[in-house]
mmCIF file of C-alpha atoms and ligand atoms in Angstrom:
data_model
loop_
_atom_site.group_PDB
_atom_site.id
_atom_site.type_symbol
_atom_site.label_atom_id
_atom_site.label_comp_id
_atom_site.label_asym_id
_atom_site.label_seq_id
_atom_site.Cartn_x
_atom_site.Cartn_y
_atom_site.Cartn_z
ATOM 1 C CA MET A 1 121.358 71.728 -155.454
ATOM 2 C CA LYS A 2 119.792 74.778 -153.804
ATOM 3 C CA LEU A 3 116.572 74.078 -152.292
ATOM 4 C CA LEU A 4 113.768 75.196 -149.691
ATOM 5 C CA ILE A 5 111.974 72.727 -147.708
ATOM 6 C CA MET A 6 108.165 73.496 -146.679
ATOM 7 C CA GLY A 7 105.490 71.450 -144.963
ATOM 8 C CA ARG A 8 103.084 72.170 -142.091
ATOM 9 C CA PRO A 9 104.520 71.787 -138.392
ATOM 10 C CA GLY A 10 105.124 68.207 -137.605
ATOM 11 C CA ALA A 11 105.217 67.280 -141.391
ATOM 12 C CA GLY A 12 108.708 65.872 -140.801
ATOM 13 C CA LYS A 13 110.494 68.546 -142.499
ATOM 14 C CA GLY A 14 113.700 68.263 -139.860
ATOM 15 C CA THR A 15 113.904 64.538 -140.199
ATOM 16 C CA GLN A 16 113.850 64.720 -144.031
ATOM 17 C CA ALA A 17 115.983 67.684 -143.969
ATOM 18 C CA ALA A 18 118.785 65.716 -142.139
ATOM 19 C CA LYS A 19 118.614 62.914 -144.897
ATOM 20 C CA ILE A 20 118.925 65.284 -147.690
ATOM 21 C CA LYS A 21 121.792 67.224 -146.096
ATOM 22 C CA GLU A 22 123.653 64.087 -145.785
ATOM 23 C CA TYR A 23 122.778 62.435 -149.222
ATOM 24 C CA TYR A 24 123.532 65.772 -151.253
ATOM 25 C CA ASN A 25 126.225 67.008 -149.100
ATOM 26 C CA ILE A 26 124.565 70.616 -148.708
ATOM 27 C CA PRO A 27 124.496 72.693 -145.468
ATOM 28 C CA HIS A 28 121.211 72.549 -143.945
ATOM 29 C CA ILE A 29 119.806 75.898 -142.892
ATOM 30 C CA SER A 30 116.907 75.999 -140.171
ATOM 31 C CA THR A 31 115.628 79.292 -138.977
ATOM 32 C CA GLY A 32 113.982 77.279 -136.070
ATOM 33 C CA ASP A 33 117.455 75.503 -135.255
ATOM 34 C CA MET A 34 119.349 79.055 -135.375
ATOM 35 C CA PHE A 35 116.839 80.407 -133.092
ATOM 36 C CA ARG A 36 116.987 77.324 -130.549
ATOM 37 C CA GLN A 37 120.795 77.890 -130.689
ATOM 38 C CA ALA A 38 120.536 81.600 -129.867
ATOM 39 C CA ILE A 39 118.046 80.800 -126.950
ATOM 40 C CA LYS A 40 120.648 78.113 -125.864
ATOM 41 C CA LYS A 41 123.528 80.834 -125.548
ATOM 42 C CA GLN A 42 120.941 83.508 -124.159
ATOM 43 C CA THR A 43 121.959 86.076 -126.821
ATOM 44 C CA LYS A 44 119.763 89.012 -127.498
ATOM 45 C CA LEU A 45 118.298 87.662 -130.309
ATOM 46 C CA GLY A 46 117.707 84.428 -128.417
ATOM 47 C CA LEU A 47 115.812 85.960 -125.697
ATOM 48 C CA THR A 48 113.693 88.260 -128.261
ATOM 49 C CA ALA A 49 112.958 85.107 -130.357
ATOM 50 C CA GLN A 50 112.176 82.897 -127.274
ATOM 51 C CA GLU A 51 109.051 85.374 -126.378
ATOM 52 C CA TYR A 52 107.407 84.417 -129.687
ATOM 53 C CA MET A 53 108.511 81.055 -130.186
ATOM 54 C CA ASN A 54 107.108 79.641 -126.811
ATOM 55 C CA LYS A 55 103.600 81.137 -127.850
ATOM 56 C CA GLY A 56 103.798 79.177 -131.603
ATOM 57 C CA LEU A 57 104.324 82.651 -133.193
ATOM 58 C CA PHE A 58 106.541 84.115 -135.792
ATOM 59 C CA VAL A 59 109.658 85.857 -134.876
ATOM 60 C CA PRO A 60 109.592 89.407 -136.407
ATOM 61 C CA ASP A 61 110.502 89.340 -140.130
ATOM 62 C CA GLU A 62 113.566 91.835 -139.882
ATOM 63 C CA LEU A 63 115.233 89.630 -137.371
ATOM 64 C CA THR A 64 114.411 86.575 -139.499
ATOM 65 C CA ILE A 65 115.458 88.006 -142.596
ATOM 66 C CA GLY A 66 118.775 89.256 -141.056
ATOM 67 C CA ILE A 67 119.984 85.925 -139.992
ATOM 68 C CA VAL A 68 118.930 84.182 -143.127
ATOM 69 C CA LYS A 69 120.976 86.796 -145.321
ATOM 70 C CA GLU A 70 123.876 86.630 -143.143
ATOM 71 C CA ARG A 71 123.830 82.638 -143.274
ATOM 72 C CA LEU A 72 123.342 82.423 -146.825
ATOM 73 C CA SER A 73 126.464 84.972 -147.789
ATOM 74 C CA GLU A 74 128.615 82.153 -145.995
ATOM 75 C CA PRO A 75 131.033 80.336 -148.389
ATOM 76 C CA ASP A 76 129.477 76.889 -147.640
ATOM 77 C CA CYS A 77 126.305 78.016 -149.245
ATOM 78 C CA LYS A 78 128.229 78.612 -152.525
ATOM 79 C CA GLU A 79 127.550 75.060 -154.087
ATOM 80 C CA GLY A 80 123.964 74.701 -152.434
ATOM 81 C CA PHE A 81 122.060 74.397 -149.674
ATOM 82 C CA LEU A 82 118.755 73.404 -148.073
ATOM 83 C CA LEU A 83 116.564 76.153 -146.305
ATOM 84 C CA ASP A 84 114.119 74.893 -143.926
ATOM 85 C CA GLY A 85 111.545 76.870 -142.188
ATOM 86 C CA PHE A 86 112.206 80.334 -144.198
ATOM 87 C CA PRO A 87 110.319 81.794 -145.892
ATOM 88 C CA ARG A 88 107.268 81.588 -143.821
ATOM 89 C CA ASN A 89 105.162 84.320 -145.352
ATOM 90 C CA LEU A 90 105.000 86.648 -148.514
ATOM 91 C CA VAL A 91 107.192 89.632 -146.907
ATOM 92 C CA GLN A 92 109.995 86.858 -146.295
ATOM 93 C CA ALA A 93 109.575 85.303 -149.812
ATOM 94 C CA LYS A 94 109.728 88.553 -151.509
ATOM 95 C CA GLU A 95 113.060 89.402 -149.547
ATOM 96 C CA LEU A 96 114.389 85.813 -150.112
ATOM 97 C CA ASP A 97 114.057 86.523 -154.004
ATOM 98 C CA LYS A 98 115.774 89.856 -153.401
ATOM 99 C CA ILE A 99 118.655 88.281 -151.266
ATOM 100 C CA LEU A 100 119.199 85.393 -154.066
ATOM 101 C CA GLU A 101 118.792 87.737 -157.050
ATOM 102 C CA GLU A 102 121.697 89.886 -155.371
ATOM 103 C CA ALA A 103 123.876 87.095 -154.802
ATOM 104 C CA GLY A 104 123.103 85.763 -158.049
ATOM 105 C CA ILE A 105 121.897 82.287 -157.133
ATOM 106 C CA LYS A 106 118.711 80.554 -158.735
ATOM 107 C CA LEU A 107 116.762 78.055 -156.621
ATOM 108 C CA ASP A 108 116.489 74.758 -158.050
ATOM 109 C CA GLY A 109 113.089 73.629 -156.138
ATOM 110 C CA VAL A 110 110.791 73.983 -153.431
ATOM 111 C CA LEU A 111 109.883 70.936 -151.739
ATOM 112 C CA ASP A 112 106.734 70.435 -149.980
ATOM 113 C CA ILE A 113 106.318 67.594 -147.484
ATOM 114 C CA ASN A 114 102.287 67.359 -147.658
ATOM 115 C CA VAL A 115 100.577 65.784 -144.304
ATOM 116 C CA ASP A 116 97.141 65.752 -143.598
ATOM 117 C CA GLY A 117 95.183 66.681 -140.348
ATOM 118 C CA GLN A 118 95.375 65.539 -136.772
ATOM 119 C CA ILE A 119 98.458 63.222 -137.621
ATOM 120 C CA LEU A 120 100.473 66.540 -137.318
ATOM 121 C CA ILE A 121 99.294 67.190 -133.966
ATOM 122 C CA ASP A 122 100.043 63.788 -132.531
ATOM 123 C CA ARG A 123 103.560 64.123 -134.632
ATOM 124 C CA MET A 124 104.297 67.367 -132.742
ATOM 125 C CA VAL A 125 103.378 66.527 -129.092
ATOM 126 C CA GLY A 126 105.051 63.314 -129.366
ATOM 127 C CA ARG A 127 108.067 64.518 -130.802
ATOM 128 C CA ARG A 128 111.325 64.337 -128.613
ATOM 129 C CA VAL A 129 114.637 65.767 -129.502
ATOM 130 C CA CYS A 130 117.909 65.344 -128.310
ATOM 131 C CA LYS A 131 119.373 68.298 -126.351
ATOM 132 C CA SER A 132 122.833 67.796 -127.682
ATOM 133 C CA CYS A 133 122.723 67.058 -131.233
ATOM 134 C CA GLY A 134 119.006 68.169 -132.319
ATOM 135 C CA ALA A 135 117.963 64.519 -133.623
ATOM 136 C CA SER A 136 114.384 64.099 -133.802
ATOM 137 C CA PHE A 137 112.586 61.065 -132.558
ATOM 138 C CA HIS A 138 108.801 60.386 -131.383
ATOM 139 C CA ILE A 139 107.441 58.476 -128.411
ATOM 140 C CA LEU A 140 105.305 56.043 -130.818
ATOM 141 C CA TYR A 141 106.357 56.461 -134.446
ATOM 142 C CA ASN A 142 110.055 56.692 -134.273
ATOM 143 C CA LYS A 143 111.310 55.305 -130.668
ATOM 144 C CA PRO A 144 114.804 55.787 -129.879
ATOM 145 C CA LYS A 145 116.306 52.248 -128.877
ATOM 146 C CA VAL A 146 116.424 53.387 -125.267
ATOM 147 C CA GLU A 147 113.722 55.764 -123.586
ATOM 148 C CA GLY A 148 114.791 59.207 -123.279
ATOM 149 C CA VAL A 149 118.338 58.678 -124.785
ATOM 150 C CA CYS A 150 119.480 59.957 -128.325
ATOM 151 C CA ASP A 151 120.368 56.973 -130.578
ATOM 152 C CA ASN A 152 122.987 59.111 -132.139
ATOM 153 C CA CYS A 153 124.862 60.637 -129.551
ATOM 154 C CA GLY A 154 123.715 59.403 -126.180
ATOM 155 C CA GLY A 155 122.333 62.983 -125.162
ATOM 156 C CA ALA A 156 119.224 63.453 -123.346
ATOM 157 C CA LEU A 157 115.867 63.646 -124.943
ATOM 158 C CA ILE A 158 113.283 66.402 -124.335
ATOM 159 C CA GLN A 159 109.950 67.899 -125.637
ATOM 160 C CA ARG A 160 110.389 71.205 -127.277
ATOM 161 C CA ALA A 161 108.995 73.953 -125.621
ATOM 162 C CA ASP A 162 106.636 74.671 -128.646
ATOM 163 C CA ASP A 163 105.590 70.975 -128.906
ATOM 164 C CA THR A 164 102.797 71.193 -126.292
ATOM 165 C CA LEU A 165 99.258 70.961 -127.491
ATOM 166 C CA GLU A 166 98.212 74.565 -127.300
ATOM 167 C CA THR A 167 101.091 75.748 -129.077
ATOM 168 C CA ALA A 168 101.264 73.063 -131.581
ATOM 169 C CA GLN A 169 97.852 74.255 -132.248
ATOM 170 C CA ASN A 170 98.296 77.508 -132.728
ATOM 171 C CA ARG A 171 101.339 76.782 -134.950
ATOM 172 C CA LEU A 172 99.352 75.032 -137.366
ATOM 173 C CA LYS A 173 96.855 77.868 -137.754
ATOM 174 C CA VAL A 174 99.786 80.351 -138.189
ATOM 175 C CA TYR A 175 101.193 78.059 -140.955
ATOM 176 C CA ASP A 176 97.800 77.732 -142.620
ATOM 177 C CA ASP A 177 97.019 81.489 -142.671
ATOM 178 C CA ASN A 178 100.631 82.579 -143.457
ATOM 179 C CA THR A 179 102.823 80.116 -145.009
ATOM 180 C CA ALA A 180 100.300 77.784 -147.035
ATOM 181 C CA PRO A 181 99.857 80.659 -149.595
ATOM 182 C CA LEU A 182 103.474 80.304 -150.425
ATOM 183 C CA LEU A 183 102.942 76.854 -152.021
ATOM 184 C CA GLU A 184 100.817 78.881 -155.169
ATOM 185 C CA TYR A 185 103.464 81.273 -154.982
ATOM 186 C CA TYR A 186 106.141 78.944 -155.832
ATOM 187 C CA ARG A 187 103.818 76.847 -158.253
ATOM 188 C CA GLU A 188 103.335 79.958 -160.288
ATOM 189 C CA LYS A 189 107.316 80.140 -160.644
ATOM 190 C CA ASP A 190 107.245 76.372 -161.604
ATOM 191 C CA LEU A 191 109.350 75.406 -158.489
ATOM 192 C CA LEU A 192 107.235 73.564 -156.502
ATOM 193 C CA LEU A 193 107.893 69.563 -155.806
ATOM 194 C CA SER A 194 105.097 67.968 -153.865
ATOM 195 C CA VAL A 195 105.939 64.694 -151.912
ATOM 196 C CA ASN A 196 103.258 62.520 -149.775
ATOM 197 C CA GLY A 197 104.284 62.814 -146.260
ATOM 198 C CA ASN A 198 101.603 60.652 -145.093
ATOM 199 C CA GLN A 199 104.257 57.534 -145.285
ATOM 200 C CA GLU A 200 107.021 56.056 -143.555
ATOM 201 C CA VAL A 201 110.360 58.332 -143.209
ATOM 202 C CA SER A 202 112.093 56.129 -145.675
ATOM 203 C CA LYS A 203 109.513 56.106 -148.404
ATOM 204 C CA VAL A 204 109.052 59.912 -148.038
ATOM 205 C CA PHE A 205 112.724 60.267 -148.549
ATOM 206 C CA GLU A 206 112.768 57.928 -151.596
ATOM 207 C CA ASP A 207 110.164 60.248 -153.328
ATOM 208 C CA ILE A 208 112.017 63.155 -152.527
ATOM 209 C CA LYS A 209 115.179 61.740 -154.241
ATOM 210 C CA GLU A 210 112.762 60.742 -157.341
ATOM 211 C CA VAL A 211 111.387 64.268 -157.629
ATOM 212 C CA LEU A 212 114.812 65.989 -157.189
ATOM 213 C CA SER A 213 116.427 63.739 -159.912
ATOM 214 C CA LYS A 214 113.907 65.153 -162.402
HETATM 215 P P1 AMP B 301 110.700 75.344 -136.751
HETATM 216 O O1 AMP B 301 111.880 74.734 -135.796
HETATM 217 O O2 AMP B 301 110.828 75.626 -137.990
HETATM 218 O O3 AMP B 301 109.418 74.512 -136.297
HETATM 219 O O4 AMP B 301 110.483 77.011 -136.185
HETATM 220 C C1 AMP B 301 110.173 77.107 -134.682
HETATM 221 C C2 AMP B 301 109.832 78.276 -134.082
HETATM 222 O O5 AMP B 301 110.820 79.333 -134.753
HETATM 223 C C3 AMP B 301 108.478 78.811 -135.230
HETATM 224 O O6 AMP B 301 107.347 78.389 -134.512
HETATM 225 C C4 AMP B 301 108.814 80.314 -135.277
HETATM 226 O O7 AMP B 301 108.569 80.763 -133.739
HETATM 227 C C5 AMP B 301 110.447 80.537 -135.251
HETATM 228 N N1 AMP B 301 110.540 80.722 -136.481
HETATM 229 C C6 AMP B 301 111.241 79.736 -137.481
HETATM 230 N N2 AMP B 301 111.559 80.244 -138.623
HETATM 231 C C7 AMP B 301 110.741 81.395 -138.745
HETATM 232 C C8 AMP B 301 110.667 82.492 -139.714
HETATM 233 N N3 AMP B 301 111.132 82.195 -140.990
HETATM 234 N N4 AMP B 301 109.919 83.611 -139.465
HETATM 235 C C9 AMP B 301 109.213 83.596 -138.253
HETATM 236 N N5 AMP B 301 109.682 82.887 -137.317
HETATM 237 C C10 AMP B 301 110.344 81.544 -137.463
#
């Protein structure tokens, strides 16, 4: 299963990606997670990425394309992968086509988690993530059993630096201007699989399994 997952910020990509990874037993490759790891380790890449991420802007293409190319060449991607957060613009999409073609890999589909309007801002601003394992919760819609504590590993829940109201609004605009046109790009290639993301987490996942089974 070789997949991309797309959706506006706050659409629940990360939550569904974790389920897809487990169910289909494929690596989940998230460029956002890779950048956050690099920031945590304070590497050169991390320091550069942080400047852009905290403003809700894209990290420059050459850096992003480089880390994806490297990651996709690792052996665990041979049987399948779920690429999350990449590509985010047409330049990246065309580069991905090249990377896949050179590696003789054909995509099976591009999942689009479709969610509308204000709900996205609420989801982002209320989101809390585990500092240790990255699991995602929400202060209203997906509460942890104990406030501020991760259900999975007991780690501390924090708000992502780019989940503040201003940055969230900016990320949505940047997505709509740059990434949304990719849906048409993949529809034309007959790869687009749209799922209604305005539903409960478990129902969205049921719908994902259904479209993937076809
Ligand atoms: P995400 O976790 O996918 O929401 O990504 C968080 C942030 O990481 C984004 O707002 C961007 O600043 C950066 N980022 C992640 N993926 C990319 C990408 N493909 N191109 C540029 N920037 C990215």
